[in-house]
Amino acid sequence: YCPEEVFEVYQHRDAQRTVLLYLHFLERIKANKDTFEIYRSEVDLILPTLQMEERGVMIRRSACVSLIQELEGKIQQSMDAIAGILGERVNPNQEAYRFTFYRQMGIDPARVKKTTSGLPKLTKEDVLELRMTRPCPLIEEHLKYKSYTHGVSIIRSYLDIEDGNDVLHPQINTCAAATGRESCEHPNLQNVAKSQVQLNPYPVMAR
């Protein structure tokens, strides 16, 4: 909780800093033709971006629910397959699974790169690298499980944050990405898969 009188002072100072930055840098921006052209492009994007945020993106609730149910079935299948391979029921999200995974692959967990907390690293990139050199059913089921559980989490978040009319209103940033393109967050709708992608052999095609 922030007292109203304190927050009001903060808002005024925040506005003042913005104006001062504008006055300080504007002449420098104008001095370079290319930089000023980029600046004008960013200004021109403000209004349509705000309109896009207000209009939002509609989701099909029935399709979201159906896809979640389908993915939950696939998650269960992958967990059953992993249990069959390892000979025991395991949760791939638990720390102990990392050790079991590497031992099943014939790799000493002690020789694997560690996380900051000292656990064997088991990122998607690590597993995809192993997939190239040691292909096996465990890797495939692991990748499926991770992709499908992540997909369920994302789609459920859409249902949680829609505005009551099945419309999402993401925050669109005109100049946050280093590449200069617009970016999107809350939710990020630019990472919704529509087909096979290089870094995920089992994408959740939600477009």
PDB file of C-alpha atoms in Angstrom:
ATOM      1  CA  TYR A   1       0.000   0.000   0.000  1.00  0.00           C
ATOM      2  CA  CYS A   2       1.269   3.476  -0.938  1.00  0.00           C
ATOM      3  CA  PRO A   3      -0.306   6.595   0.627  1.00  0.00           C
ATOM      4  CA  GLU A   4      -2.037   8.762  -1.970  1.00  0.00           C
ATOM      5  CA  GLU A   5      -0.043  11.884  -1.121  1.00  0.00           C
ATOM      6  CA  VAL A   6       3.262   9.996  -1.543  1.00  0.00           C
ATOM      7  CA  PHE A   7       2.191   8.435  -4.825  1.00  0.00           C
ATOM      8  CA  GLU A   8       1.048  11.805  -6.168  1.00  0.00           C
ATOM      9  CA  VAL A   9       4.512  13.291  -5.560  1.00  0.00           C
ATOM     10  CA  TYR A  10       6.057  10.303  -7.331  1.00  0.00           C
ATOM     11  CA  GLN A  11       3.767  10.743 -10.350  1.00  0.00           C
ATOM     12  CA  HIS A  12       4.598  14.444 -10.664  1.00  0.00           C
ATOM     13  CA  ARG A  13       8.348  13.792 -10.468  1.00  0.00           C
ATOM     14  CA  ASP A  14       8.085  10.931 -12.952  1.00  0.00           C
ATOM     15  CA  ALA A  15       6.365  13.271 -15.434  1.00  0.00           C
ATOM     16  CA  GLN A  16       8.979  15.967 -14.824  1.00  0.00           C
ATOM     17  CA  ARG A  17      11.833  13.525 -15.472  1.00  0.00           C
ATOM     18  CA  THR A  18      10.203  12.464 -18.743  1.00  0.00           C
ATOM     19  CA  VAL A  19       9.889  16.078 -19.927  1.00  0.00           C
ATOM     20  CA  LEU A  20      13.468  16.883 -18.938  1.00  0.00           C
ATOM     21  CA  LEU A  21      14.785  13.852 -20.807  1.00  0.00           C
ATOM     22  CA  TYR A  22      12.755  14.892 -23.848  1.00  0.00           C
ATOM     23  CA  LEU A  23      14.120  18.444 -23.766  1.00  0.00           C
ATOM     24  CA  HIS A  24      17.680  17.217 -23.171  1.00  0.00           C
ATOM     25  CA  PHE A  25      17.791  14.631 -25.961  1.00  0.00           C
ATOM     26  CA  LEU A  26      15.462  16.083 -28.610  1.00  0.00           C
ATOM     27  CA  GLU A  27      18.040  18.392 -30.190  1.00  0.00           C
ATOM     28  CA  ARG A  28      20.583  15.569 -30.289  1.00  0.00           C
ATOM     29  CA  ILE A  29      18.040  13.322 -31.986  1.00  0.00           C
ATOM     30  CA  LYS A  30      17.192  16.014 -34.549  1.00  0.00           C
ATOM     31  CA  ALA A  31      20.869  16.507 -35.308  1.00  0.00           C
ATOM     32  CA  ASN A  32      21.059  13.060 -36.905  1.00  0.00           C
ATOM     33  CA  LYS A  33      18.707  12.563 -39.853  1.00  0.00           C
ATOM     34  CA  ASP A  34      18.497   8.760 -39.503  1.00  0.00           C
ATOM     35  CA  THR A  35      17.957   8.898 -35.742  1.00  0.00           C
ATOM     36  CA  PHE A  36      15.240  11.537 -36.124  1.00  0.00           C
ATOM     37  CA  GLU A  37      13.490   9.418 -38.755  1.00  0.00           C
ATOM     38  CA  ILE A  38      13.447   6.470 -36.342  1.00  0.00           C
ATOM     39  CA  TYR A  39      12.159   8.776 -33.604  1.00  0.00           C
ATOM     40  CA  ARG A  40       9.310   9.977 -35.842  1.00  0.00           C
ATOM     41  CA  SER A  41       8.417   6.375 -36.683  1.00  0.00           C
ATOM     42  CA  GLU A  42       8.206   5.567 -32.971  1.00  0.00           C
ATOM     43  CA  VAL A  43       5.941   8.566 -32.382  1.00  0.00           C
ATOM     44  CA  ASP A  44       3.688   7.526 -35.275  1.00  0.00           C
ATOM     45  CA  LEU A  45       3.335   4.061 -33.726  1.00  0.00           C
ATOM     46  CA  ILE A  46       1.988   5.304 -30.385  1.00  0.00           C
ATOM     47  CA  LEU A  47      -1.651   5.887 -31.346  1.00  0.00           C
ATOM     48  CA  PRO A  48      -2.194   2.697 -33.401  1.00  0.00           C
ATOM     49  CA  THR A  49      -0.446   0.714 -30.654  1.00  0.00           C
ATOM     50  CA  LEU A  50      -2.789   2.090 -27.999  1.00  0.00           C
ATOM     51  CA  GLN A  51      -5.737   1.298 -30.286  1.00  0.00           C
ATOM     52  CA  MET A  52      -4.481  -2.269 -30.729  1.00  0.00           C
ATOM     53  CA  GLU A  53      -4.174  -2.700 -26.962  1.00  0.00           C
ATOM     54  CA  GLU A  54      -7.698  -1.365 -26.403  1.00  0.00           C
ATOM     55  CA  ARG A  55      -9.237  -3.457 -29.179  1.00  0.00           C
ATOM     56  CA  GLY A  56      -7.422  -6.577 -28.005  1.00  0.00           C
ATOM     57  CA  VAL A  57      -7.243 -10.073 -29.429  1.00  0.00           C
ATOM     58  CA  MET A  58     -10.217 -12.406 -29.183  1.00  0.00           C
ATOM     59  CA  ILE A  59      -9.762 -16.014 -28.080  1.00  0.00           C
ATOM     60  CA  ARG A  60     -12.041 -18.966 -28.727  1.00  0.00           C
ATOM     61  CA  ARG A  61     -12.852 -20.200 -25.248  1.00  0.00           C
ATOM     62  CA  SER A  62     -14.254 -23.519 -26.451  1.00  0.00           C
ATOM     63  CA  ALA A  63     -11.101 -24.188 -28.492  1.00  0.00           C
ATOM     64  CA  CYS A  64      -8.901 -23.283 -25.504  1.00  0.00           C
ATOM     65  CA  VAL A  65     -10.778 -25.673 -23.216  1.00  0.00           C
ATOM     66  CA  SER A  66     -10.674 -28.419 -25.835  1.00  0.00           C
ATOM     67  CA  LEU A  67      -6.934 -27.958 -26.403  1.00  0.00           C
ATOM     68  CA  ILE A  68      -6.238 -28.037 -22.657  1.00  0.00           C
ATOM     69  CA  GLN A  69      -8.118 -31.333 -22.357  1.00  0.00           C
ATOM     70  CA  GLU A  70      -6.210 -32.766 -25.316  1.00  0.00           C
ATOM     71  CA  LEU A  71      -2.869 -31.697 -23.870  1.00  0.00           C
ATOM     72  CA  GLU A  72      -3.682 -33.047 -20.425  1.00  0.00           C
ATOM     73  CA  GLY A  73      -4.304 -36.430 -22.053  1.00  0.00           C
ATOM     74  CA  LYS A  74      -0.951 -36.243 -23.837  1.00  0.00           C
ATOM     75  CA  ILE A  75       0.773 -35.233 -20.595  1.00  0.00           C
ATOM     76  CA  GLN A  76      -0.609 -38.315 -18.890  1.00  0.00           C
ATOM     77  CA  GLN A  77       0.572 -40.485 -21.771  1.00  0.00           C
ATOM     78  CA  SER A  78       4.083 -39.057 -21.512  1.00  0.00           C
ATOM     79  CA  MET A  79       4.164 -39.585 -17.747  1.00  0.00           C
ATOM     80  CA  ASP A  80       3.072 -43.192 -18.253  1.00  0.00           C
ATOM     81  CA  ALA A  81       5.760 -43.671 -20.901  1.00  0.00           C
ATOM     82  CA  ILE A  82       8.459 -42.137 -18.679  1.00  0.00           C
ATOM     83  CA  ALA A  83       7.390 -44.352 -15.779  1.00  0.00           C
ATOM     84  CA  GLY A  84       7.606 -47.385 -18.058  1.00  0.00           C
ATOM     85  CA  ILE A  85      11.132 -46.456 -19.148  1.00  0.00           C
ATOM     86  CA  LEU A  86      12.429 -45.669 -15.649  1.00  0.00           C
ATOM     87  CA  GLY A  87      10.531 -48.436 -13.874  1.00  0.00           C
ATOM     88  CA  GLU A  88       9.000 -46.027 -11.380  1.00  0.00           C
ATOM     89  CA  ARG A  89       6.498 -43.197 -11.243  1.00  0.00           C
ATOM     90  CA  VAL A  90       8.324 -39.861 -11.270  1.00  0.00           C
ATOM     91  CA  ASN A  91       7.496 -36.192 -11.559  1.00  0.00           C
ATOM     92  CA  PRO A  92       9.698 -34.582 -14.240  1.00  0.00           C
ATOM     93  CA  ASN A  93       9.419 -31.264 -12.408  1.00  0.00           C
ATOM     94  CA  GLN A  94      11.045 -32.564  -9.219  1.00  0.00           C
ATOM     95  CA  GLU A  95      14.751 -32.188  -8.485  1.00  0.00           C
ATOM     96  CA  ALA A  96      15.329 -35.933  -8.052  1.00  0.00           C
ATOM     97  CA  TYR A  97      14.191 -36.551 -11.637  1.00  0.00           C
ATOM     98  CA  ARG A  98      17.268 -34.759 -12.986  1.00  0.00           C
ATOM     99  CA  PHE A  99      19.544 -37.368 -11.401  1.00  0.00           C
ATOM    100  CA  THR A 100      17.323 -40.248 -12.543  1.00  0.00           C
ATOM    101  CA  PHE A 101      17.206 -38.858 -16.082  1.00  0.00           C
ATOM    102  CA  TYR A 102      20.980 -38.639 -16.463  1.00  0.00           C
ATOM    103  CA  ARG A 103      21.607 -42.033 -14.889  1.00  0.00           C
ATOM    104  CA  GLN A 104      19.106 -43.587 -17.312  1.00  0.00           C
ATOM    105  CA  MET A 105      21.031 -41.915 -20.133  1.00  0.00           C
ATOM    106  CA  GLY A 106      24.257 -43.461 -18.836  1.00  0.00           C
ATOM    107  CA  ILE A 107      25.631 -40.088 -17.757  1.00  0.00           C
ATOM    108  CA  ASP A 108      27.086 -39.390 -14.325  1.00  0.00           C
ATOM    109  CA  PRO A 109      25.036 -36.460 -12.887  1.00  0.00           C
ATOM    110  CA  ALA A 110      28.144 -35.290 -11.046  1.00  0.00           C
ATOM    111  CA  ARG A 111      29.840 -34.565 -14.395  1.00  0.00           C
ATOM    112  CA  VAL A 112      26.979 -32.451 -15.743  1.00  0.00           C
ATOM    113  CA  LYS A 113      26.989 -28.652 -15.625  1.00  0.00           C
ATOM    114  CA  LYS A 114      25.273 -27.343 -12.493  1.00  0.00           C
ATOM    115  CA  THR A 115      22.646 -24.732 -11.764  1.00  0.00           C
ATOM    116  CA  THR A 116      23.368 -21.953  -9.267  1.00  0.00           C
ATOM    117  CA  SER A 117      21.783 -24.172  -6.598  1.00  0.00           C
ATOM    118  CA  GLY A 118      24.113 -27.081  -7.420  1.00  0.00           C
ATOM    119  CA  LEU A 119      21.635 -29.282  -9.288  1.00  0.00           C
ATOM    120  CA  PRO A 120      22.434 -30.905 -12.652  1.00  0.00           C
ATOM    121  CA  LYS A 121      21.274 -28.602 -15.433  1.00  0.00           C
ATOM    122  CA  LEU A 122      18.445 -29.999 -17.527  1.00  0.00           C
ATOM    123  CA  THR A 123      17.295 -27.185 -19.792  1.00  0.00           C
ATOM    124  CA  LYS A 124      15.527 -27.645 -23.110  1.00  0.00           C
ATOM    125  CA  GLU A 125      18.796 -26.812 -24.859  1.00  0.00           C
ATOM    126  CA  ASP A 126      20.607 -29.513 -22.854  1.00  0.00           C
ATOM    127  CA  VAL A 127      18.013 -32.123 -23.797  1.00  0.00           C
ATOM    128  CA  LEU A 128      17.973 -31.112 -27.479  1.00  0.00           C
ATOM    129  CA  GLU A 129      21.762 -31.460 -27.567  1.00  0.00           C
ATOM    130  CA  LEU A 130      21.477 -34.950 -26.090  1.00  0.00           C
ATOM    131  CA  ARG A 131      18.776 -35.713 -28.651  1.00  0.00           C
ATOM    132  CA  MET A 132      21.339 -35.146 -31.413  1.00  0.00           C
ATOM    133  CA  THR A 133      23.970 -37.433 -29.886  1.00  0.00           C
ATOM    134  CA  ARG A 134      21.967 -39.967 -27.831  1.00  0.00           C
ATOM    135  CA  PRO A 135      18.468 -40.265 -29.307  1.00  0.00           C
ATOM    136  CA  CYS A 136      16.145 -42.404 -27.197  1.00  0.00           C
ATOM    137  CA  PRO A 137      12.470 -42.656 -26.140  1.00  0.00           C
ATOM    138  CA  LEU A 138      13.113 -41.005 -22.748  1.00  0.00           C
ATOM    139  CA  ILE A 139      14.265 -37.799 -24.411  1.00  0.00           C
ATOM    140  CA  GLU A 140      11.223 -37.711 -26.686  1.00  0.00           C
ATOM    141  CA  GLU A 141       8.784 -38.233 -23.818  1.00  0.00           C
ATOM    142  CA  HIS A 142      10.605 -35.654 -21.699  1.00  0.00           C
ATOM    143  CA  LEU A 143      10.333 -33.051 -24.469  1.00  0.00           C
ATOM    144  CA  LYS A 144       6.651 -33.856 -24.963  1.00  0.00           C
ATOM    145  CA  TYR A 145       5.904 -33.535 -21.264  1.00  0.00           C
ATOM    146  CA  LYS A 146       7.693 -30.203 -20.938  1.00  0.00           C
ATOM    147  CA  SER A 147       6.120 -28.725 -24.065  1.00  0.00           C
ATOM    148  CA  TYR A 148       2.585 -29.849 -23.267  1.00  0.00           C
ATOM    149  CA  THR A 149       2.666 -28.747 -19.614  1.00  0.00           C
ATOM    150  CA  HIS A 150       4.001 -25.346 -20.677  1.00  0.00           C
ATOM    151  CA  GLY A 151       1.254 -25.122 -23.291  1.00  0.00           C
ATOM    152  CA  VAL A 152      -1.461 -25.857 -20.743  1.00  0.00           C
ATOM    153  CA  SER A 153      -0.065 -23.183 -18.425  1.00  0.00           C
ATOM    154  CA  ILE A 154      -0.065 -20.553 -21.177  1.00  0.00           C
ATOM    155  CA  ILE A 155      -3.574 -21.300 -22.448  1.00  0.00           C
ATOM    156  CA  ARG A 156      -4.993 -21.349 -18.932  1.00  0.00           C
ATOM    157  CA  SER A 157      -3.443 -17.933 -18.381  1.00  0.00           C
ATOM    158  CA  TYR A 158      -5.396 -16.645 -21.393  1.00  0.00           C
ATOM    159  CA  LEU A 159      -8.631 -17.811 -19.804  1.00  0.00           C
ATOM    160  CA  ASP A 160      -7.629 -16.229 -16.492  1.00  0.00           C
ATOM    161  CA  ILE A 161      -6.834 -12.756 -17.849  1.00  0.00           C
ATOM    162  CA  GLU A 162      -9.434 -12.300 -20.603  1.00  0.00           C
ATOM    163  CA  ASP A 163     -11.656  -9.269 -20.029  1.00  0.00           C
ATOM    164  CA  GLY A 164     -14.952 -11.119 -19.579  1.00  0.00           C
ATOM    165  CA  ASN A 165     -15.703 -11.026 -23.306  1.00  0.00           C
ATOM    166  CA  ASP A 166     -13.000 -13.523 -24.305  1.00  0.00           C
ATOM    167  CA  VAL A 167     -10.678 -10.699 -25.359  1.00  0.00           C
ATOM    168  CA  LEU A 168      -7.031 -10.326 -24.310  1.00  0.00           C
ATOM    169  CA  HIS A 169      -5.497  -6.879 -23.975  1.00  0.00           C
ATOM    170  CA  PRO A 170      -1.723  -7.408 -24.077  1.00  0.00           C
ATOM    171  CA  GLN A 171       0.776  -4.654 -23.432  1.00  0.00           C
ATOM    172  CA  ILE A 172       2.479  -3.790 -26.717  1.00  0.00           C
ATOM    173  CA  ASN A 173       5.905  -2.172 -26.460  1.00  0.00           C
ATOM    174  CA  THR A 174       7.023  -0.076 -29.399  1.00  0.00           C
ATOM    175  CA  CYS A 175      10.721   0.156 -28.534  1.00  0.00           C
ATOM    176  CA  ALA A 176      11.568  -2.444 -25.890  1.00  0.00           C
ATOM    177  CA  ALA A 177      13.182  -5.057 -28.142  1.00  0.00           C
ATOM    178  CA  ALA A 178      16.823  -4.550 -29.124  1.00  0.00           C
ATOM    179  CA  THR A 179      15.932  -5.472 -32.712  1.00  0.00           C
ATOM    180  CA  GLY A 180      13.594  -2.476 -33.002  1.00  0.00           C
ATOM    181  CA  ARG A 181      10.463  -4.542 -33.549  1.00  0.00           C
ATOM    182  CA  GLU A 182       7.403  -4.258 -31.354  1.00  0.00           C
ATOM    183  CA  SER A 183       7.182  -6.692 -28.454  1.00  0.00           C
ATOM    184  CA  CYS A 184       4.213  -7.960 -26.515  1.00  0.00           C
ATOM    185  CA  GLU A 185       3.654  -9.023 -22.905  1.00  0.00           C
ATOM    186  CA  HIS A 186       0.916  -9.781 -20.383  1.00  0.00           C
ATOM    187  CA  PRO A 187       0.447 -12.070 -22.252  1.00  0.00           C
ATOM    188  CA  ASN A 188       3.166 -12.549 -24.847  1.00  0.00           C
ATOM    189  CA  LEU A 189       1.244 -13.433 -28.000  1.00  0.00           C
ATOM    190  CA  GLN A 190       4.327 -13.503 -30.226  1.00  0.00           C
ATOM    191  CA  ASN A 191       5.439 -16.922 -28.999  1.00  0.00           C
ATOM    192  CA  VAL A 192       2.223 -18.756 -29.870  1.00  0.00           C
ATOM    193  CA  ALA A 193       3.289 -21.615 -32.134  1.00  0.00           C
ATOM    194  CA  LYS A 194       1.460 -22.249 -35.400  1.00  0.00           C
ATOM    195  CA  SER A 195       3.641 -24.977 -36.895  1.00  0.00           C
ATOM    196  CA  GLN A 196       6.786 -27.028 -36.330  1.00  0.00           C
ATOM    197  CA  VAL A 197       9.558 -24.903 -34.844  1.00  0.00           C
ATOM    198  CA  GLN A 198      13.274 -25.571 -34.728  1.00  0.00           C
ATOM    199  CA  LEU A 199      13.730 -25.491 -30.951  1.00  0.00           C
ATOM    200  CA  ASN A 200      10.601 -27.482 -30.089  1.00  0.00           C
ATOM    201  CA  PRO A 201       9.870 -30.743 -31.919  1.00  0.00           C
ATOM    202  CA  TYR A 202       6.494 -30.936 -30.115  1.00  0.00           C
ATOM    203  CA  PRO A 203       4.976 -27.428 -30.319  1.00  0.00           C
ATOM    204  CA  VAL A 204       1.534 -26.590 -28.985  1.00  0.00           C
ATOM    205  CA  MET A 205      -0.085 -25.138 -32.099  1.00  0.00           C
ATOM    206  CA  ALA A 206      -2.522 -22.670 -30.545  1.00  0.00           C
ATOM    207  CA  ARG A 207      -2.971 -20.239 -33.450  1.00  0.00           C
TER     208      ARG A 207
END
